[in-house]
Amino acid sequence: MKPMPLIFAATCDFAGKVRGKAFPAEQLDKRLARGVGWVPTNVMINCFDGIGESPFGSLGDLLLVPDPSTETKIGFDGAAPEHFMLGDIVTLDGDPWDLCTRALLKSALARLHRAGGVRLISAFEHEFQLKGAPAINNQGFGREGFELQRDLCATLMAALQSSGIAPDSIMKEYGPNQYEVVVGPAEGVTSADHAVILRELTRSAARAKGEHATFSPILDAASVGNGVHVHMSFVDEDGNPVTYDADGKCGMSALTSAFSAGILKYLPSIVALTAPSVVSYERLTPHRWSAAYNNLGYRDREASLRVCPVTAKDPASIARQFNIEYRAADAAACPHLALAAIVHAGVQGIEDGLVAPDPTQEDLSLLSPDVLAERGYERLPTSLEAALGKFINNKTVTNWFPQDFSQVYFAHKAAEIAHVGDLETQDICDLYAQTY
Ligand code: GLU
Ligand code: MG
């Protein structure tokens, strides 16, 4: 019998997982209008498939409406094509649901537009590892390490391109069996959509090649982490870049400076959304080029927020290339939720007229908490529990989101923490390697 073509309508949820339902492809027109049924309590399904205490119980109905602009259709090695669309969760009346991650990002971007008159351009850079022992060791950025997975890398890059995601580069990263994939920037909600699609295509491409790709933030606390670095820039109403000013601090325009200052000020309270797993905090430690303090770096990878170098020489190209990079994120986070938190923090900086501090140039881990505080720096939370506390107790931050969001998110994450319990660090790493 010929298999029926199916399309999977999906959402990337609080757990950073892609969940949804499939329908016959011939029903597409109907489903674009009316979606598939969805349930409020699904938002409480955590990354281990536990269900946290739900304020909704068995009550309520929602619709998950696929957005055709996210359509992804890829056949790996002769298998039936994988065909999915990301969508928006709406009420039965068709209004955005308060806890839909795409809606949360759209509302943060609208606030940015109101406050700064600009639109966000961003790109998510991903690191991942293949499970199991590498066939060749000591291959940090190695050609042979790359060659081992050339087929997977080439398949993934082709899959990205045919999904409308511009492949930039792919490499054997420093860690054992670690790879990094970089794609071009996109505007607004699209870059977060691309990040979700990239993770799914990476996992599928790896499976097709007999490998298992994991984006878990860290597989071994003694080794490297897998980061998600978010590059951001701004354009005005006419599409002109407004991130750069040759006379600004580190080349930042006044808008970029205020946005950066907002991120740095609220960083300790938003990492619960950008690095949202128990194991994330094994990665957010000093000296691993991730992020351990709320500091700005000028071309410095040991900073949470980095002003990136540009390779262009003429002023117009410099202005277009110039971007800042948020490094305190990982793939346990839903890209939409992470970006929403980063944008809200930045907009708070714009609304409050904040000014970016000087970049740090020293090893902050050598400074005492008092000296750090004197200079306006803070060690980022060292556990998910502490990060959630910083989030829930910061009223400025919780007020960025719809009324129920913070309590529901807190309860979701509390169940995840309870699931992990008091496991040893390596067991926690192993547990998360199975889920991301
Ligand atoms: N692996 C590092 C992280 O966890 C990043 C290394 C790099 O700068 O690419 O974020
Ligand atoms: Mg890297």
Tab-separated table of C-alpha atoms and ligand atoms in Angstrom:
chain	number	residue	atom	x	y	z
A	1	MET	CA	0.000	0.000	0.000
A	2	LYS	CA	1.259	3.483	-0.816
A	3	PRO	CA	1.893	5.488	2.384
A	4	MET	CA	-0.307	8.558	2.842
A	5	PRO	CA	1.586	11.885	2.694
A	6	LEU	CA	1.337	13.522	6.118
A	7	ILE	CA	2.286	16.979	7.398
A	8	PHE	CA	3.308	17.437	11.024
A	9	ALA	CA	2.080	20.676	12.633
A	10	ALA	CA	4.510	21.580	15.412
A	11	THR	CA	5.269	23.947	18.243
A	12	CYS	CA	8.571	24.369	20.074
A	13	ASP	CA	7.483	24.436	23.704
A	14	PHE	CA	8.740	25.492	27.144
A	15	ALA	CA	10.943	22.373	27.229
A	16	GLY	CA	12.523	23.347	23.905
A	17	LYS	CA	10.937	20.202	22.467
A	18	VAL	CA	9.154	20.105	19.132
A	19	ARG	CA	5.729	18.542	19.606
A	20	GLY	CA	2.567	18.413	17.541
A	21	LYS	CA	0.284	16.307	15.398
A	22	ALA	CA	0.282	15.066	11.807
A	23	PHE	CA	-2.604	15.378	9.329
A	24	PRO	CA	-3.143	14.162	5.748
A	25	ALA	CA	-1.375	16.541	3.357
A	26	GLU	CA	-4.555	16.865	1.273
A	27	GLN	CA	-6.208	18.625	4.241
A	28	LEU	CA	-3.643	21.424	4.220
A	29	ASP	CA	-6.021	24.253	3.267
A	30	LYS	CA	-8.425	23.315	6.046
A	31	ARG	CA	-5.604	22.952	8.591
A	32	LEU	CA	-4.055	26.308	7.667
A	33	ALA	CA	-7.388	27.865	8.568
A	34	ARG	CA	-8.427	25.744	11.539
A	35	GLY	CA	-5.263	24.023	12.750
A	36	VAL	CA	-5.129	20.830	14.817
A	37	GLY	CA	-6.513	20.472	18.333
A	38	TRP	CA	-4.163	21.285	21.211
A	39	VAL	CA	-4.468	21.170	25.004
A	40	PRO	CA	-3.311	23.818	27.537
A	41	THR	CA	-1.763	21.235	29.890
A	42	ASN	CA	0.676	20.220	27.106
A	43	VAL	CA	2.687	23.296	28.108
A	44	MET	CA	3.531	21.474	31.345
A	45	ILE	CA	5.127	18.450	29.631
A	46	ASN	CA	8.765	18.801	30.564
A	47	CYS	CA	11.849	17.564	28.733
A	48	PHE	CA	11.564	14.189	30.490
A	49	ASP	CA	7.872	13.868	29.545
A	50	GLY	CA	6.827	14.431	33.160
A	51	ILE	CA	3.866	16.761	33.674
A	52	GLY	CA	4.309	19.500	36.246
A	53	GLU	CA	1.449	20.622	38.424
A	54	SER	CA	-0.892	22.119	35.837
A	55	PRO	CA	-3.168	25.082	36.472
A	56	PHE	CA	-5.295	23.817	33.579
A	57	GLY	CA	-5.813	20.192	34.583
A	58	SER	CA	-7.919	18.389	32.013
A	59	LEU	CA	-9.716	21.579	30.981
A	60	GLY	CA	-9.597	23.700	27.869
A	61	ASP	CA	-9.049	23.509	24.131
A	62	LEU	CA	-6.661	25.310	21.830
A	63	LEU	CA	-5.670	25.135	18.186
A	64	LEU	CA	-2.186	24.722	16.767
A	65	VAL	CA	-2.272	26.470	13.386
A	66	PRO	CA	0.611	25.696	11.010
A	67	ASP	CA	2.401	28.633	9.388
A	68	PRO	CA	3.254	27.759	5.758
A	69	SER	CA	6.266	30.110	5.817
A	70	THR	CA	8.003	27.490	8.019
A	71	GLU	CA	7.308	24.549	5.730
A	72	THR	CA	10.127	22.006	5.784
A	73	LYS	CA	10.113	19.000	3.495
A	74	ILE	CA	13.241	16.878	3.293
A	75	GLY	CA	13.804	13.304	2.189
A	76	PHE	CA	16.887	11.743	3.763
A	77	ASP	CA	18.460	8.899	1.798
A	78	GLY	CA	15.355	7.660	0.026
A	79	ALA	CA	13.128	7.588	3.141
A	80	ALA	CA	9.630	9.164	2.969
A	81	PRO	CA	10.159	12.938	3.168
A	82	GLU	CA	9.995	14.504	6.586
A	83	HIS	CA	7.365	17.222	6.203
A	84	PHE	CA	6.522	19.659	8.973
A	85	MET	CA	5.431	23.234	9.684
A	86	LEU	CA	5.848	25.219	12.863
A	87	GLY	CA	2.717	26.950	14.025
A	88	ASP	CA	1.004	29.289	16.421
A	89	ILE	CA	-1.136	28.173	19.330
A	90	VAL	CA	-4.400	30.128	19.376
A	91	THR	CA	-7.627	30.065	21.373
A	92	LEU	CA	-10.825	28.709	19.815
A	93	ASP	CA	-11.621	32.347	18.933
A	94	GLY	CA	-8.371	32.580	16.985
A	95	ASP	CA	-6.547	34.901	19.412
A	96	PRO	CA	-2.872	34.190	20.196
A	97	TRP	CA	-2.602	32.009	23.320
A	98	ASP	CA	-0.690	33.786	26.092
A	99	LEU	CA	1.713	30.849	26.516
A	100	CYS	CA	2.476	30.230	22.834
A	101	THR	CA	6.251	30.635	22.487
A	102	ARG	CA	5.968	32.178	19.009
A	103	ALA	CA	3.398	34.668	20.274
A	104	LEU	CA	5.669	35.561	23.200
A	105	LEU	CA	8.499	36.352	20.771
A	106	LYS	CA	6.242	38.326	18.441
A	107	SER	CA	5.137	40.485	21.339
A	108	ALA	CA	8.770	41.121	22.430
A	109	LEU	CA	9.658	42.123	18.845
A	110	ALA	CA	6.649	44.450	18.694
A	111	ARG	CA	7.840	46.089	21.913
A	112	LEU	CA	11.299	46.551	20.367
A	113	HIS	CA	9.683	48.206	17.376
A	114	ARG	CA	7.664	50.552	19.576
A	115	ALA	CA	10.621	51.480	21.790
A	116	GLY	CA	13.381	51.721	19.200
A	117	GLY	CA	11.661	51.960	15.814
A	118	VAL	CA	13.765	49.009	14.668
A	119	ARG	CA	13.427	45.397	13.558
A	120	LEU	CA	15.687	42.635	14.822
A	121	ILE	CA	17.948	40.604	12.549
A	122	SER	CA	19.443	37.563	14.251
A	123	ALA	CA	21.200	34.262	13.693
A	124	PHE	CA	21.581	31.267	15.998
A	125	GLU	CA	24.939	29.453	15.974
A	126	HIS	CA	24.714	25.849	17.233
A	127	GLU	CA	27.204	23.367	18.640
A	128	PHE	CA	26.301	19.699	18.966
A	129	GLN	CA	28.000	16.391	19.609
A	130	LEU	CA	27.610	12.925	18.184
A	131	LYS	CA	27.157	10.305	20.852
A	132	GLY	CA	29.691	7.555	21.359
A	133	ALA	CA	33.466	7.568	21.170
A	134	PRO	CA	34.992	9.392	18.187
A	135	ALA	CA	36.745	7.126	15.667
A	136	ILE	CA	39.743	9.479	15.766
A	137	ASN	CA	40.760	11.476	18.833
A	138	ASN	CA	42.376	14.915	19.229
A	139	GLN	CA	40.525	16.466	16.326
A	140	GLY	CA	39.776	20.014	17.586
A	141	PHE	CA	38.967	21.834	14.307
A	142	GLY	CA	40.632	18.866	12.578
A	143	ARG	CA	40.341	18.016	8.931
A	144	GLU	CA	40.196	14.297	9.644
A	145	GLY	CA	37.533	14.841	12.293
A	146	PHE	CA	35.562	16.733	9.682
A	147	GLU	CA	36.172	14.053	7.066
A	148	LEU	CA	34.692	11.427	9.406
A	149	GLN	CA	31.370	13.280	9.192
A	150	ARG	CA	31.696	14.994	5.824
A	151	ASP	CA	28.695	13.073	4.529
A	152	LEU	CA	26.517	14.123	7.476
A	153	CYS	CA	27.731	17.741	7.259
A	154	ALA	CA	27.084	17.920	3.507
A	155	THR	CA	23.631	16.346	3.910
A	156	LEU	CA	22.731	18.761	6.695
A	157	MET	CA	23.897	21.829	4.744
A	158	ALA	CA	21.853	20.722	1.710
A	159	ALA	CA	18.790	20.142	3.928
A	160	LEU	CA	19.153	23.614	5.440
A	161	GLN	CA	19.482	25.248	2.049
A	162	SER	CA	16.441	23.536	0.641
A	163	SER	CA	14.500	24.696	3.730
A	164	GLY	CA	15.315	28.329	2.972
A	165	ILE	CA	18.030	28.580	5.660
A	166	ALA	CA	21.293	30.003	4.309
A	167	PRO	CA	24.210	27.677	5.152
A	168	ASP	CA	27.261	29.683	6.275
A	169	SER	CA	29.819	27.174	7.571
A	170	ILE	CA	30.192	23.882	9.387
A	171	MET	CA	33.173	22.532	11.282
A	172	LYS	CA	34.581	19.956	13.593
A	173	GLU	CA	34.502	21.949	16.835
A	174	TYR	CA	37.033	21.590	19.616
A	175	GLY	CA	35.377	18.899	21.760
A	176	PRO	CA	35.223	15.133	21.206
A	177	ASN	CA	32.750	14.407	18.395
A	178	GLN	CA	31.662	18.065	18.566
A	179	TYR	CA	30.519	19.965	15.475
A	180	GLU	CA	29.264	23.492	14.910
A	181	VAL	CA	26.887	24.729	12.250
A	182	VAL	CA	26.475	28.393	11.347
A	183	VAL	CA	23.658	29.834	9.242
A	184	GLY	CA	22.847	33.251	7.850
A	185	PRO	CA	20.717	35.820	9.692
A	186	ALA	CA	16.976	36.293	9.312
A	187	GLU	CA	14.482	38.880	10.477
A	188	GLY	CA	12.111	38.710	13.432
A	189	VAL	CA	10.526	35.426	14.385
A	190	THR	CA	12.063	33.682	11.340
A	191	SER	CA	15.527	33.265	12.858
A	192	ALA	CA	14.037	31.440	15.863
A	193	ASP	CA	11.991	29.280	13.471
A	194	HIS	CA	15.232	28.520	11.639
A	195	ALA	CA	16.929	27.495	14.886
A	196	VAL	CA	14.157	24.994	15.619
A	197	ILE	CA	14.252	23.618	12.073
A	198	LEU	CA	18.065	23.379	12.170
A	199	ARG	CA	18.002	21.279	15.354
A	200	GLU	CA	15.384	18.925	13.928
A	201	LEU	CA	17.198	18.556	10.607
A	202	THR	CA	20.496	17.905	12.378
A	203	ARG	CA	18.947	15.125	14.458
A	204	SER	CA	17.211	13.635	11.415
A	205	ALA	CA	20.283	13.858	9.172
A	206	ALA	CA	22.397	12.211	11.880
A	207	ARG	CA	19.860	9.418	12.324
A	208	ALA	CA	19.843	8.839	8.561
A	209	LYS	CA	23.622	8.377	8.764
A	210	GLY	CA	23.444	5.978	11.715
A	211	GLU	CA	24.563	8.646	14.208
A	212	HIS	CA	22.871	10.238	17.214
A	213	ALA	CA	23.271	14.010	17.461
A	214	THR	CA	22.760	15.687	20.825
A	215	PHE	CA	22.534	19.415	21.549
A	216	SER	CA	22.606	18.846	25.303
A	217	PRO	CA	24.454	21.788	26.938
A	218	ILE	CA	27.256	19.577	28.231
A	219	LEU	CA	27.985	15.855	28.095
A	220	ASP	CA	30.885	15.734	30.535
A	221	ALA	CA	31.504	18.444	33.119
A	222	ALA	CA	35.258	18.014	32.618
A	223	SER	CA	34.989	18.697	28.893
A	224	VAL	CA	33.463	21.328	26.586
A	225	GLY	CA	29.889	22.561	26.426
A	226	ASN	CA	27.510	22.894	23.502
A	227	GLY	CA	26.517	26.522	23.239
A	228	VAL	CA	23.904	28.396	21.290
A	229	HIS	CA	25.198	31.853	20.418
A	230	VAL	CA	22.665	34.415	19.251
A	231	HIS	CA	23.973	37.154	16.945
A	232	MET	CA	21.830	40.286	16.772
A	233	SER	CA	21.656	43.497	14.778
A	234	PHE	CA	18.992	46.075	13.946
A	235	VAL	CA	17.546	47.705	10.867
A	236	ASP	CA	15.301	50.766	10.690
A	237	GLU	CA	11.970	51.086	8.865
A	238	ASP	CA	13.765	51.358	5.522
A	239	GLY	CA	15.987	48.351	6.159
A	240	ASN	CA	19.078	50.450	6.899
A	241	PRO	CA	21.463	48.986	9.515
A	242	VAL	CA	21.488	50.979	12.758
A	243	THR	CA	23.649	48.773	15.016
A	244	TYR	CA	26.957	50.490	14.309
A	245	ASP	CA	28.397	53.921	15.004
A	246	ALA	CA	32.088	54.473	14.249
A	247	ASP	CA	32.262	56.953	17.158
A	248	GLY	CA	30.362	54.789	19.667
A	249	LYS	CA	31.908	52.617	22.377
A	250	CYS	CA	33.319	49.492	20.656
A	251	GLY	CA	31.478	50.703	17.535
A	252	MET	CA	28.044	50.457	19.114
A	253	SER	CA	25.297	52.896	18.140
A	254	ALA	CA	23.410	54.530	21.036
A	255	LEU	CA	20.558	52.073	20.458
A	256	THR	CA	22.917	49.047	20.547
A	257	SER	CA	24.581	50.399	23.682
A	258	ALA	CA	21.245	50.762	25.502
A	259	PHE	CA	20.023	47.363	24.292
A	260	SER	CA	23.288	45.725	25.438
A	261	ALA	CA	23.148	47.463	28.803
A	262	GLY	CA	19.609	46.133	29.313
A	263	ILE	CA	20.709	42.591	28.527
A	264	LEU	CA	23.641	42.820	30.934
A	265	LYS	CA	21.503	44.293	33.715
A	266	TYR	CA	18.833	41.604	33.476
A	267	LEU	CA	21.057	38.677	32.479
A	268	PRO	CA	21.042	36.983	35.902
A	269	SER	CA	17.220	37.025	35.793
A	270	ILE	CA	16.813	35.769	32.214
A	271	VAL	CA	19.262	32.855	32.108
A	272	ALA	CA	16.422	30.709	33.505
A	273	LEU	CA	14.882	31.202	30.047
A	274	THR	CA	17.991	31.061	27.860
A	275	ALA	CA	19.912	28.296	29.680
A	276	PRO	CA	16.906	26.550	31.186
A	277	SER	CA	17.988	23.038	32.168
A	278	VAL	CA	19.627	21.653	35.289
A	279	VAL	CA	22.689	20.671	33.253
A	280	SER	CA	22.962	24.150	31.654
A	281	TYR	CA	24.719	25.361	34.803
A	282	GLU	CA	27.600	22.904	34.374
A	283	ARG	CA	28.320	24.780	31.129
A	284	LEU	CA	27.915	28.335	32.449
A	285	THR	CA	31.187	28.248	34.386
A	286	PRO	CA	34.359	30.302	33.885
A	287	HIS	CA	37.064	29.431	31.358
A	288	ARG	CA	35.023	27.472	28.889
A	289	TRP	CA	34.179	30.331	26.525
A	290	SER	CA	30.528	30.150	27.495
A	291	ALA	CA	29.257	32.777	29.963
A	292	ALA	CA	29.727	33.063	33.705
A	293	TYR	CA	29.288	36.796	34.446
A	294	ASN	CA	27.032	39.568	33.176
A	295	ASN	CA	29.938	41.145	31.305
A	296	LEU	CA	30.479	42.708	27.911
A	297	GLY	CA	33.407	41.526	25.813
A	298	TYR	CA	34.973	43.271	22.851
A	299	ARG	CA	35.851	40.406	20.519
A	300	ASP	CA	36.249	38.327	23.709
A	301	ARG	CA	34.643	34.878	23.870
A	302	GLU	CA	34.825	34.691	27.668
A	303	ALA	CA	31.914	37.136	27.946
A	304	SER	CA	28.145	36.711	28.038
A	305	LEU	CA	27.660	39.453	25.500
A	306	ARG	CA	30.287	39.993	22.837
A	307	VAL	CA	30.831	42.748	20.317
A	308	CYS	CA	31.859	40.720	17.262
A	309	PRO	CA	34.580	41.593	14.764
A	310	VAL	CA	33.712	42.625	11.229
A	311	THR	CA	35.735	41.658	8.178
A	312	ALA	CA	34.343	44.336	5.852
A	313	LYS	CA	36.387	47.434	5.036
A	314	ASP	CA	33.954	49.944	3.536
A	315	PRO	CA	31.654	51.831	5.942
A	316	ALA	CA	28.373	50.558	4.458
A	317	SER	CA	29.442	46.898	4.720
A	318	ILE	CA	30.841	47.387	8.229
A	319	ALA	CA	27.505	48.839	9.316
A	320	ARG	CA	25.661	45.859	7.843
A	321	GLN	CA	27.982	43.208	9.347
A	322	PHE	CA	28.304	44.702	12.810
A	323	ASN	CA	26.524	42.603	15.459
A	324	ILE	CA	26.455	41.655	19.106
A	325	GLU	CA	26.419	38.059	20.318
A	326	TYR	CA	24.576	36.619	23.339
A	327	ARG	CA	26.481	33.541	24.558
A	328	ALA	CA	24.564	32.478	27.695
A	329	ALA	CA	22.109	30.312	25.749
A	330	ASP	CA	21.853	26.620	24.956
A	331	ALA	CA	19.611	24.265	23.042
A	332	ALA	CA	17.569	23.220	26.078
A	333	ALA	CA	15.879	26.576	25.472
A	334	CYS	CA	13.101	27.095	23.002
A	335	PRO	CA	14.705	29.631	20.608
A	336	HIS	CA	11.540	31.748	20.611
A	337	LEU	CA	11.425	31.958	24.383
A	338	ALA	CA	15.160	32.637	24.694
A	339	LEU	CA	15.035	35.388	22.078
A	340	ALA	CA	11.914	36.896	23.646
A	341	ALA	CA	13.717	37.191	26.996
A	342	ILE	CA	16.863	38.682	25.419
A	343	VAL	CA	14.832	41.211	23.403
A	344	HIS	CA	12.714	42.265	26.386
A	345	ALA	CA	15.875	42.801	28.456
A	346	GLY	CA	17.397	44.863	25.650
A	347	VAL	CA	14.235	46.923	25.199
A	348	GLN	CA	14.158	47.624	28.932
A	349	GLY	CA	17.627	49.101	28.439
A	350	ILE	CA	16.347	51.272	25.569
A	351	GLU	CA	13.280	52.435	27.514
A	352	ASP	CA	15.389	53.261	30.578
A	353	GLY	CA	18.124	54.986	28.566
A	354	LEU	CA	20.891	52.710	29.882
A	355	VAL	CA	24.445	52.939	28.568
A	356	ALA	CA	26.703	49.912	27.997
A	357	PRO	CA	29.649	49.512	30.388
A	358	ASP	CA	33.228	49.262	29.203
A	359	PRO	CA	34.156	45.771	28.040
A	360	THR	CA	36.032	43.630	30.554
A	361	GLN	CA	39.604	42.647	29.790
A	362	GLU	CA	40.513	40.577	32.808
A	363	ASP	CA	39.695	37.207	34.329
A	364	LEU	CA	36.598	37.999	36.407
A	365	SER	CA	36.820	34.660	38.202
A	366	LEU	CA	39.847	36.019	40.089
A	367	LEU	CA	37.835	38.871	41.645
A	368	SER	CA	36.017	38.597	44.970
A	369	PRO	CA	32.217	39.022	44.994
A	370	ASP	CA	32.701	42.456	46.638
A	371	VAL	CA	35.061	43.730	43.962
A	372	LEU	CA	32.773	42.303	41.296
A	373	ALA	CA	29.784	44.084	42.822
A	374	GLU	CA	31.755	47.350	43.051
A	375	ARG	CA	32.389	47.143	39.312
A	376	GLY	CA	28.779	46.247	38.547
A	377	TYR	CA	29.293	42.573	37.744
A	378	GLU	CA	27.577	39.515	39.056
A	379	ARG	CA	28.379	35.818	38.819
A	380	LEU	CA	25.459	34.334	36.888
A	381	PRO	CA	23.317	31.868	38.856
A	382	THR	CA	25.098	28.557	39.355
A	383	SER	CA	22.009	26.321	39.306
A	384	LEU	CA	18.647	26.238	37.572
A	385	GLU	CA	16.996	26.625	40.953
A	386	ALA	CA	18.931	29.834	41.655
A	387	ALA	CA	18.237	31.109	38.126
A	388	LEU	CA	14.512	30.503	38.525
A	389	GLY	CA	14.601	32.358	41.836
A	390	LYS	CA	16.254	35.351	40.135
A	391	PHE	CA	13.609	35.231	37.412
A	392	ILE	CA	10.485	34.865	39.521
A	393	ASN	CA	11.577	37.508	42.043
A	394	ASN	CA	12.357	40.166	39.457
A	395	LYS	CA	9.048	41.932	38.903
A	396	THR	CA	10.408	44.021	36.032
A	397	VAL	CA	11.225	40.791	34.219
A	398	THR	CA	8.029	38.874	34.995
A	399	ASN	CA	5.971	41.933	33.935
A	400	TRP	CA	7.395	41.675	30.412
A	401	PHE	CA	5.288	38.576	29.931
A	402	PRO	CA	1.549	37.821	30.086
A	403	GLN	CA	0.155	37.449	33.592
A	404	ASP	CA	0.279	33.657	33.977
A	405	PHE	CA	3.559	33.072	32.215
A	406	SER	CA	6.040	33.274	35.093
A	407	GLN	CA	4.120	30.983	37.466
A	408	VAL	CA	3.445	28.397	34.770
A	409	TYR	CA	7.067	28.458	33.590
A	410	PHE	CA	8.288	28.172	37.192
A	411	ALA	CA	6.042	25.142	37.855
A	412	HIS	CA	7.158	23.494	34.611
A	413	LYS	CA	10.823	23.884	35.530
A	414	ALA	CA	10.257	22.884	39.183
A	415	ALA	CA	8.994	19.508	37.943
A	416	GLU	CA	12.111	19.134	35.784
A	417	ILE	CA	14.345	19.874	38.785
A	418	ALA	CA	12.406	17.352	40.886
A	419	HIS	CA	12.819	14.731	38.166
A	420	VAL	CA	16.596	15.138	38.236
A	421	GLY	CA	16.591	14.970	42.048
A	422	ASP	CA	20.014	14.496	43.605
A	423	LEU	CA	21.693	12.546	40.835
A	424	GLU	CA	25.467	12.769	40.476
A	425	THR	CA	26.763	15.258	37.896
A	426	GLN	CA	27.709	12.631	35.300
A	427	ASP	CA	24.309	10.960	35.649
A	428	ILE	CA	22.662	14.358	35.078
A	429	CYS	CA	24.783	14.862	31.948
A	430	ASP	CA	23.797	11.374	30.707
A	431	LEU	CA	20.128	12.016	31.408
A	432	TYR	CA	20.081	15.260	29.401
A	433	ALA	CA	22.147	13.734	26.577
A	434	GLN	CA	19.171	11.399	26.042
A	435	THR	CA	16.644	14.217	25.829
A	436	TYR	CA	18.301	16.978	23.801
B	1	GLU	N1	31.661	25.649	23.394
B	1	GLU	C1	31.561	27.008	23.861
B	1	GLU	C2	30.198	27.226	24.537
B	1	GLU	O1	29.800	26.371	25.259
B	1	GLU	C3	31.789	28.027	22.758
B	1	GLU	C4	33.089	27.935	22.034
B	1	GLU	C5	33.151	28.958	20.893
B	1	GLU	O2	33.476	30.116	21.145
B	1	GLU	O3	32.760	28.587	19.789
B	1	GLU	O4	29.527	28.205	24.367
B	2	MG	MG	31.934	27.264	18.634
